[in-house]
Coordinates of C-alpha atoms and ligand atoms in Angstrom, one line a residue:
M202 CA 29.1 -1.6 19.2
R203 CA 26.0 -3.1 21.1
R204 CA 25.7 -0.1 22.7
T205 CA 25.5 1.9 19.7
L206 CA 23.0 -0.5 18.3
M207 CA 21.0 -0.6 21.5
S208 CA 20.8 3.4 20.8
L209 CA 19.9 3.2 17.2
S210 CA 17.0 1.2 18.1
V211 CA 15.8 3.2 20.8
V212 CA 15.8 6.1 18.5
A213 CA 14.0 3.9 16.2
V214 CA 11.3 2.6 18.5
A215 CA 11.0 6.4 19.6
A216 CA 10.5 7.6 15.8
V217 CA 8.0 4.8 15.4
A218 CA 6.1 5.6 18.4
A219 CA 6.1 9.0 17.3
G220 CA 4.4 7.7 13.9
T221 CA 5.0 10.2 11.5
V222 CA 8.7 11.6 12.1
L223 CA 11.2 10.5 9.3
G224 CA 14.9 10.3 9.4
G225 CA 17.1 11.9 7.0
V226 CA 18.5 15.3 6.4
A227 CA 15.8 17.3 4.9
Q228 CA 17.0 19.5 2.1
A229 CA 15.9 23.1 1.8
G230 CA 13.5 23.5 -0.6
T231 CA 14.0 26.9 -2.8
T232 CA 10.2 27.3 -4.0
L233 CA 6.9 27.0 -1.8
G234 CA 6.2 23.9 -4.0
A235 CA 9.5 22.1 -3.8
A236 CA 9.8 22.5 0.0
A237 CA 6.5 21.6 0.5
A238 CA 7.1 18.5 -1.8
E239 CA 10.1 17.8 0.5
K240 CA 7.2 17.4 3.7
G241 CA 4.8 15.3 1.3
R242 CA 2.6 18.0 0.6
Y243 CA 1.5 20.4 -2.1
Y244 CA 1.6 24.3 -1.8
G245 CA -1.2 25.5 -4.6
A246 CA -2.6 28.6 -5.8
A247 CA -6.0 29.7 -7.0
I248 CA -5.7 30.9 -10.6
A249 CA -7.7 32.6 -13.2
A250 CA -7.7 31.4 -16.9
G251 CA -7.8 34.9 -17.9
K252 CA -4.4 35.7 -16.3
L253 CA -2.5 32.8 -18.0
G254 CA -1.2 35.2 -20.7
D255 CA 0.5 37.5 -18.0
S256 CA 4.1 36.3 -18.3
V257 CA 4.9 37.6 -14.6
Y258 CA 1.7 35.9 -13.3
T259 CA 2.5 32.4 -14.9
G260 CA 6.0 32.8 -14.2
I261 CA 5.5 33.2 -10.5
L262 CA 3.0 30.3 -10.9
N263 CA 4.8 27.7 -12.7
R264 CA 8.1 28.3 -10.5
E265 CA 6.5 28.4 -7.1
F266 CA 3.5 25.9 -7.3
N267 CA 2.6 22.6 -7.4
S268 CA -1.3 22.7 -7.2
V269 CA -3.6 24.9 -9.0
T270 CA -7.5 25.7 -7.9
P271 CA -9.6 27.6 -10.5
E272 CA -10.8 30.6 -8.8
N273 CA -14.5 31.1 -10.4
E274 CA -13.8 28.5 -13.8
M275 CA -15.4 25.1 -12.7
K276 CA -18.4 26.8 -10.7
W277 CA -22.0 26.3 -11.3
D278 CA -22.2 29.1 -13.5
A279 CA -19.3 28.7 -15.5
T280 CA -19.5 24.9 -16.4
E281 CA -23.5 24.8 -17.2
P282 CA -24.6 28.3 -18.3
S283 CA -27.8 26.8 -19.6
Q284 CA -29.3 23.9 -18.2
G285 CA -27.8 20.7 -19.9
R286 CA -25.3 22.6 -21.8
F287 CA -22.1 22.3 -20.2
S288 CA -19.1 24.7 -20.9
Y289 CA -15.6 23.8 -20.0
G290 CA -13.2 26.2 -22.1
N291 CA -11.9 28.4 -19.2
A292 CA -11.8 25.1 -16.8
D293 CA -9.9 22.9 -19.5
R294 CA -7.3 26.1 -20.0
I295 CA -6.1 25.4 -16.2
V296 CA -6.4 22.1 -16.3
S297 CA -3.5 21.9 -19.3
Q298 CA -1.8 24.3 -17.6
A299 CA -1.6 22.0 -14.2
Q300 CA -1.2 18.9 -16.3
S301 CA 1.8 20.4 -18.5
H302 CA 3.3 21.0 -15.5
G303 CA 2.8 18.0 -13.2
M304 CA 0.6 20.2 -10.5
R305 CA -2.3 18.9 -8.9
I306 CA -5.8 20.3 -9.0
R307 CA -8.0 20.9 -6.6
G308 CA -11.7 21.4 -8.2
H309 CA -13.9 23.9 -6.8
A310 CA -16.7 24.0 -6.5
L311 CA -19.4 21.6 -7.4
L312 CA -22.4 22.9 -5.4
W313 CA -22.8 26.4 -3.7
H314 CA -25.3 28.8 -2.7
Q315 CA -23.4 31.5 -4.9
Q316 CA -22.5 31.4 -8.5
Q317 CA -25.0 29.6 -9.7
P318 CA -26.3 30.0 -13.4
S319 CA -29.7 32.0 -13.6
W320 CA -31.5 29.0 -14.4
A321 CA -30.7 27.3 -11.4
Q322 CA -31.2 30.0 -8.6
G323 CA -34.9 30.2 -10.2
M324 CA -35.6 26.4 -9.5
S325 CA -36.7 24.5 -6.4
G326 CA -37.7 21.3 -5.0
S327 CA -37.2 17.9 -6.9
A328 CA -36.4 19.7 -10.2
L329 CA -33.6 21.5 -8.4
R330 CA -32.4 18.7 -6.8
N331 CA -32.5 16.6 -9.7
A332 CA -30.3 19.4 -11.7
A333 CA -28.1 19.8 -8.9
I334 CA -27.1 15.8 -9.0
N335 CA -26.8 15.9 -12.8
H336 CA -24.7 18.8 -12.4
V337 CA -22.4 17.0 -10.0
T338 CA -22.4 14.0 -12.1
Q339 CA -21.8 15.7 -15.5
V340 CA -18.7 17.8 -14.2
A341 CA -17.0 15.2 -11.9
T342 CA -17.1 12.6 -14.5
Y343 CA -15.9 15.1 -17.3
Y344 CA -12.7 15.6 -15.2
R345 CA -12.6 11.9 -14.2
G346 CA -9.1 11.1 -13.6
K347 CA -7.8 14.6 -13.6
I348 CA -8.6 16.3 -10.0
Y349 CA -6.9 15.3 -6.9
A350 CA -9.5 16.9 -4.6
W351 CA -13.0 18.3 -5.1
D352 CA -14.9 21.1 -3.2
V353 CA -18.2 19.0 -3.8
V354 CA -20.0 21.3 -1.7
N355 CA -18.9 24.8 -0.5
E356 CA -20.3 26.8 2.2
A357 CA -23.4 25.7 3.1
F358 CA -23.3 26.1 7.3
A359 CA -24.5 29.3 8.5
D360 CA -22.6 32.1 10.5
G361 CA -24.2 32.7 14.0
N362 CA -27.0 30.1 14.4
G363 CA -25.1 27.5 16.4
G364 CA -23.9 25.0 13.9
G365 CA -26.5 24.9 11.6
R366 CA -27.4 24.8 7.8
R367 CA -27.3 27.8 5.6
D368 CA -30.6 28.7 4.2
S369 CA -30.4 28.3 0.5
N370 CA -32.6 26.9 -3.0
L371 CA -30.5 24.0 -2.2
Q372 CA -31.1 23.3 1.3
R373 CA -34.8 23.6 0.9
T374 CA -34.3 20.5 -1.5
G375 CA -33.8 18.6 1.7
N376 CA -31.5 18.0 4.3
D377 CA -29.9 15.0 2.5
W378 CA -28.7 17.3 -0.4
I379 CA -25.0 17.4 0.7
E380 CA -24.8 13.4 1.0
A381 CA -26.5 13.3 -2.3
A382 CA -23.8 15.2 -3.9
F383 CA -21.1 13.3 -2.4
R384 CA -22.6 9.9 -3.4
A385 CA -23.0 11.1 -6.8
A386 CA -19.6 13.0 -6.8
R387 CA -17.8 9.1 -5.8
A388 CA -19.5 7.2 -8.2
A389 CA -18.8 10.1 -11.1
D390 CA -14.7 10.0 -9.9
P391 CA -14.4 7.3 -7.5
G392 CA -10.3 8.8 -7.4
A393 CA -11.1 12.0 -6.4
K394 CA -10.7 13.2 -2.8
L395 CA -14.3 14.5 -1.9
C396 CA -13.8 17.5 0.3
Y397 CA -16.5 19.8 2.3
N398 CA -15.1 23.2 2.2
D399 CA -16.1 26.5 4.2
Y400 CA -15.0 29.9 5.9
N401 CA -14.8 31.0 9.6
T402 CA -14.6 27.4 10.3
D403 CA -10.8 27.9 11.0
G404 CA -11.0 27.9 14.9
I405 CA -13.2 25.6 17.5
N406 CA -16.6 27.2 17.4
A407 CA -20.1 26.5 16.3
K408 CA -20.1 26.8 12.9
S409 CA -17.0 24.3 12.4
T410 CA -18.6 22.0 15.3
G411 CA -21.7 21.6 13.4
I412 CA -19.2 20.7 10.2
Y413 CA -17.6 18.0 12.6
N414 CA -20.9 16.7 13.4
M415 CA -21.5 16.5 10.0
V416 CA -18.4 14.8 9.1
R417 CA -18.6 12.2 11.9
D418 CA -22.1 11.4 11.0
F419 CA -21.0 10.7 7.5
K420 CA -18.1 8.7 8.4
S421 CA -20.6 6.4 10.6
R422 CA -23.1 6.0 8.0
G423 CA -20.7 5.5 5.2
V424 CA -21.1 8.6 3.1
P425 CA -18.1 9.2 1.0
I426 CA -16.1 12.1 2.4
D427 CA -12.2 12.1 2.5
C428 CA -11.4 15.7 3.4
V429 CA -12.4 19.1 4.8
G430 CA -11.3 22.5 3.4
F431 CA -10.5 25.3 5.7
Q432 CA -10.5 28.4 3.6
S433 CA -8.6 30.3 6.0
H434 CA -9.3 33.9 4.8
L435 CA -8.0 35.5 7.9
T436 CA -7.2 38.9 9.5
N437 CA -4.1 39.5 11.5
S438 CA -3.6 36.1 12.6
A439 CA -5.0 32.2 12.9
P440 CA -7.2 31.3 16.0
S441 CA -5.3 30.3 18.5
D442 CA -7.0 26.6 18.3
Y443 CA -6.4 26.5 14.6
Q444 CA -4.2 23.5 14.8
A445 CA -6.6 21.9 17.6
N446 CA -9.2 22.2 15.0
L447 CA -7.3 20.5 12.2
Q448 CA -6.3 17.6 14.1
R449 CA -9.8 17.2 15.5
F450 CA -11.0 16.8 12.1
A451 CA -8.1 14.6 11.0
D452 CA -9.0 12.3 14.1
L453 CA -12.4 11.5 12.3
G454 CA -10.5 10.0 9.3
V455 CA -10.4 12.8 7.0
D456 CA -7.5 14.6 5.3
V457 CA -7.6 18.3 6.2
Q458 CA -6.6 21.0 3.5
I459 CA -5.9 24.5 3.7
T460 CA -7.9 26.0 0.8
E461 CA -8.2 29.5 0.3
L462 CA -5.3 31.0 2.8
D463 CA -5.0 35.1 2.6
I464 CA -4.1 36.9 5.4
S465 CA -4.6 41.0 6.0
G466 CA -2.9 43.1 8.9
G467 CA 0.4 44.3 10.3
S468 CA 1.4 40.6 11.6
Q469 CA 0.6 39.2 8.1
A470 CA 4.2 37.2 7.8
S471 CA 4.5 35.6 11.5
A472 CA 0.6 34.5 11.3
Y473 CA 1.5 32.6 7.6
G474 CA 4.5 31.0 9.2
A475 CA 2.0 30.1 11.9
V476 CA -0.6 28.6 9.4
T477 CA 2.4 26.6 7.5
R478 CA 3.8 25.3 10.9
A479 CA 0.2 24.1 12.1
C480 CA -0.5 22.1 8.7
L481 CA 2.9 20.6 9.3
A482 CA 2.1 19.5 12.4
V483 CA -1.0 17.5 11.4
S484 CA -0.3 14.6 9.7
R485 CA -3.2 14.7 7.9
C486 CA -2.8 18.0 6.5
T487 CA -2.0 17.5 3.0
G488 CA -1.6 20.9 1.4
I489 CA -2.3 24.6 1.4
T490 CA -3.7 26.7 -1.2
V491 CA -3.1 30.5 -1.3
W492 CA -6.0 32.2 -2.8
G493 CA -4.2 33.9 -5.5
I494 CA -0.9 34.7 -6.7
R495 CA 0.0 38.7 -6.2
D496 CA -2.1 41.0 -4.0
S497 CA -3.1 42.8 -7.3
D498 CA -5.1 39.5 -8.2
S499 CA -6.6 38.8 -4.5
W500 CA -10.7 39.2 -4.2
R501 CA -9.7 41.4 -1.4
T502 CA -9.1 44.7 -3.0
G503 CA -6.7 47.1 -1.4
Q504 CA -5.6 44.2 1.6
N505 CA -2.7 43.1 0.0
P506 CA -3.4 39.5 1.8
L507 CA -1.1 37.2 -0.7
L508 CA 2.7 36.2 -0.7
F509 CA 3.7 38.4 -3.8
D510 CA 3.3 42.0 -4.3
N511 CA 1.8 43.7 -7.2
S512 CA 4.8 43.7 -9.2
G513 CA 5.2 40.1 -8.4
N514 CA 8.1 40.4 -5.9
K515 CA 8.1 38.0 -2.9
K516 CA 6.9 39.8 0.3
A517 CA 8.1 39.1 3.8
A518 CA 4.9 36.8 4.1
Y519 CA 6.6 34.7 1.6
T520 CA 9.7 34.1 3.1
A521 CA 8.0 33.3 6.4
V522 CA 6.0 30.3 4.5
L523 CA 9.3 29.1 2.9
D524 CA 11.3 29.1 6.2
A525 CA 8.5 27.3 7.9
L526 CA 8.4 24.6 4.9
N527 CA 11.6 24.0 5.7
S528 CA 12.3 23.8 8.9
G529 CA 11.3 21.1 11.4
G530 CA 11.2 17.5 10.9
M531 CA 10.2 15.3 7.9
T532 CA 6.4 14.4 8.4
V533 CA 4.2 12.1 6.4
P534 CA 0.9 13.0 5.0
T535 CA -2.0 10.7 5.0
G536 CA -1.4 7.3 3.4
G537 CA 2.2 7.6 4.1
P538 CA 4.0 4.9 6.0
T539 CA 4.3 5.1 9.8
T540 CA 7.8 3.5 9.9
P541 CA 10.9 5.4 10.1
V542 CA 13.4 5.6 6.7
P543 CA 16.5 4.8 8.5
T544 CA 19.1 7.3 8.6
T545 CA 21.9 5.2 8.2
P546 CA 22.7 4.0 4.7
V547 CA 20.7 0.7 3.7
P548 CA 20.5 -1.5 0.8
T549 CA 18.1 -0.3 -1.9
T550 CA 15.3 -2.6 -2.4
G551 CA 13.6 -0.8 -5.3
G552 CA 15.6 -2.6 -8.4
P553 CA 18.6 -1.6 -10.6
T554 CA 19.9 1.7 -9.4
Q555 CA 22.3 4.2 -11.4
G556 CA 23.8 7.1 -9.2
P557 CA 25.9 7.1 -6.5
G558 CA 23.3 6.2 -3.5
G559 CA 20.6 5.0 -5.5
C560 CA 16.8 5.1 -4.8
S561 CA 13.9 2.8 -4.3
A562 CA 10.0 3.5 -4.7
T563 CA 6.7 2.1 -2.9
V564 CA 3.3 2.2 -4.2
S565 CA 0.0 2.3 -2.4
L566 CA -3.3 1.9 -4.3
N567 CA -6.8 3.5 -3.7
S568 CA -8.6 1.3 -6.0
W569 CA -12.1 0.4 -7.1
S570 CA -13.7 -1.7 -9.6
G571 CA -12.3 -0.3 -12.6
G572 CA -9.5 2.3 -11.6
Y573 CA -7.5 3.2 -9.1
V574 CA -5.1 6.1 -7.7
A575 CA -1.7 5.2 -7.2
T576 CA 0.5 7.0 -4.7
V577 CA 4.2 6.5 -5.2
R578 CA 6.8 7.0 -2.5
V579 CA 10.4 7.6 -3.9
T580 CA 13.1 7.6 -1.3
A581 CA 16.7 8.6 -1.8
G582 CA 19.3 6.1 -0.5
S583 CA 22.8 7.0 0.8
A584 CA 23.3 9.8 -1.5
P585 CA 21.1 12.8 -2.7
L586 CA 19.1 12.7 -5.6
T587 CA 19.1 15.5 -8.2
G588 CA 16.5 13.4 -10.7
W589 CA 14.7 10.2 -10.2
T590 CA 12.9 7.8 -12.8
V591 CA 10.4 5.5 -11.6
N592 CA 9.5 2.6 -14.0
V593 CA 5.9 1.1 -12.7
A594 CA 4.2 -2.3 -14.7
I595 CA 0.7 -1.4 -15.4
P596 CA -1.2 -4.4 -15.7
S597 CA -2.5 -5.2 -19.5
G598 CA -6.1 -3.8 -20.1
G599 CA -5.4 -0.7 -18.0
A600 CA -3.7 2.5 -18.9
V601 CA -2.2 5.4 -16.9
T602 CA -5.2 8.5 -17.4
S603 CA -3.3 11.3 -15.7
A604 CA -0.2 11.6 -13.2
W605 CA 0.9 14.9 -10.9
S606 CA 4.5 15.5 -9.4
A607 CA 5.6 13.5 -12.1
T608 CA 5.6 13.2 -16.0
N609 CA 4.9 10.1 -17.5
S610 CA 6.2 8.3 -20.9
G611 CA 3.8 6.0 -22.2
T612 CA 0.3 5.0 -20.6
S613 CA 0.6 1.0 -20.8
G614 CA 3.0 -1.6 -20.3
T615 CA 6.0 -0.1 -18.4
V616 CA 5.7 3.2 -17.6
A617 CA 8.4 5.5 -16.6
F618 CA 7.6 8.3 -14.3
R619 CA 10.2 11.2 -14.1
N620 CA 10.5 14.0 -11.6
V621 CA 9.3 17.4 -12.6
S622 CA 11.2 20.6 -11.7
Y623 CA 10.4 20.8 -8.0
N624 CA 11.1 17.1 -6.7
G625 CA 14.1 16.1 -8.5
T626 CA 16.5 16.9 -5.6
V627 CA 15.9 14.6 -2.5
A628 CA 18.2 14.8 0.3
A629 CA 20.0 11.3 1.4
G630 CA 17.4 8.9 2.9
A631 CA 14.4 11.6 2.4
A632 CA 11.4 10.9 0.4
T633 CA 9.0 12.8 -2.0
E634 CA 5.8 11.9 -3.5
F635 CA 4.2 11.3 -6.8
G636 CA 0.8 10.0 -8.2
F637 CA -0.9 8.9 -11.0
Q638 CA -4.5 7.6 -11.8
G639 CA -5.1 4.5 -14.0
T640 CA -8.0 2.2 -15.6
G641 CA -8.1 -1.2 -14.9
S642 CA -6.4 -2.7 -12.0
G643 CA -3.5 -1.1 -10.3
P644 CA 0.3 -2.5 -10.5
T645 CA 1.2 -5.2 -7.9
G646 CA 4.6 -5.6 -8.1
T647 CA 7.2 -2.9 -6.6
P648 CA 8.3 -0.4 -8.6
T649 CA 12.0 0.4 -9.7
C650 CA 13.6 3.6 -9.1
A651 CA 16.7 5.1 -11.0
A652 CA 18.6 7.6 -9.7
S653 CA 20.3 10.6 -11.3
Ligands
G2I240 O1 -15.3 35.2 -2.0 C1 -14.2 34.7 -1.8 C2 -14.1 33.2 -2.0 C3 -14.9 32.5 -0.7 N1 -15.0 31.1 -0.7 C4 -15.3 30.4 -1.7 C5 -14.4 31.1 -3.4 O2 -15.2 30.7 -4.1 C6 -14.8 32.7 -3.1 O3 -14.3 32.9 -4.2 C7 -14.3 34.3 -4.8 C8 -13.4 34.9 -5.9 O4 -12.3 34.9 -5.5 C9 -14.1 35.8 -6.9 O5 -13.3 36.0 -8.2 O6 -16.1 34.2 -5.3 C10 -16.2 35.5 -5.9 C11 -17.5 35.2 -6.1 O7 -18.4 35.1 -5.0 C12 -15.5 35.7 -7.3 O8 -16.1 37.0 -7.7 C13 -16.8 37.1 -8.7 C14 -17.4 38.3 -9.1 O9 -18.2 38.3 -7.9 C15 -17.9 38.2 -10.2 O10 -18.5 39.6 -10.8 C16 -16.8 38.1 -11.4 O11 -17.3 38.1 -12.7 O12 -15.5 36.9 -9.9 C17 -16.0 37.0 -11.0 C18 -14.8 36.7 -12.2 O13 -14.1 37.6 -12.2

């Protein structure tokens, strides 16, 4: 008995030392979103509002993905077509689609040298700086509480000039335009993760190192930045140092996300598998977004770089991604616990439970004056879950304004959060996460979890 206990504790210590390895038998997810959710991550797609009426397209979207990025609808030309007049119709269609299916939303992109409205293209100096910061403030405020992560600034670094900035009208307003944009975005939506996003930064090279130095500088000076997006528009394969590059950014204290993945070329399936494994191996890699659903939806016309063919059939690349998501150990993304979940049955701590093995829930908060984002971890007990409901006591005076990876009934008092289609099934001892944003102060007690 003692020997068994000792060897168990050795296992436990080893798991703690590894930091991010969880016990529990992972259950194979049958969709990209479900499989990613079992690893505490999202799997998203860039989508177009104009295609939501296409039932094949929307069918794949709703079945497979748990995050979306508007491909064009949140860009400056779309949201502020004339100065000071904002237009959110198409973006709102995507937001509604995502919210009604419990999907996260990556906002793309507040400032970029491309797809500026013509009135901004013709501006310079302080007039442009003021217009740009006003744009960030207005759009981030409008979507406050609904966006998981914003690409605050997109593609501001140059190709082939040793890691320096790209020339643009925005850059000519002064080198501090990026940090000004991040500060404005934080003030407008304190609950959104704020990302810098770029391409040709997928390996360790001069451009990615320029961005690395900017992020390090921002962190040292308290400029609010939470994440770096790696677009990963790839040909044939990812660079051999892809994972190492993600890791060096994560080590600066930011999340990393693969934001616009598409891969052309003959070794597509194995390349998709390698990118997936790289993200899973970096604990702060919180999710992957592919830049379109079917090959025919891709901006890379004729290159067939996506996971579904023109008819919506799964390709070999799809299977490679799903297999990669379903293999390997459980890992916890940023903000998650660093202690292992025991593999042996333990008493649940989350209050009254139903179902054979019960479940428990813990909440972690990112709070600011007047609001918060809550991340809730739902852990199955000694038996698998086929569904769960978590009840959270919301402090009086506050309300839930949005939720992702769960649906809520009610917004104040005791709010019940129920699993969505892709994360109701949780293997014994394994865990999944959902989140919500609220006004007022965040919940303080331990939520209760009911299994089904
Ligand atoms: O260029 C690929 C991506 C690189 N990273 C930033 C992304 O935002 C960018 O996305 C693409 C969209 O996929 C395209 O759909 O950005 C392009 C613009 O630079 C988008 O293309 C534009 C066309 O240029 C317009 O003519 C068209 O009206 O799409 C618009 C909407 O269909």
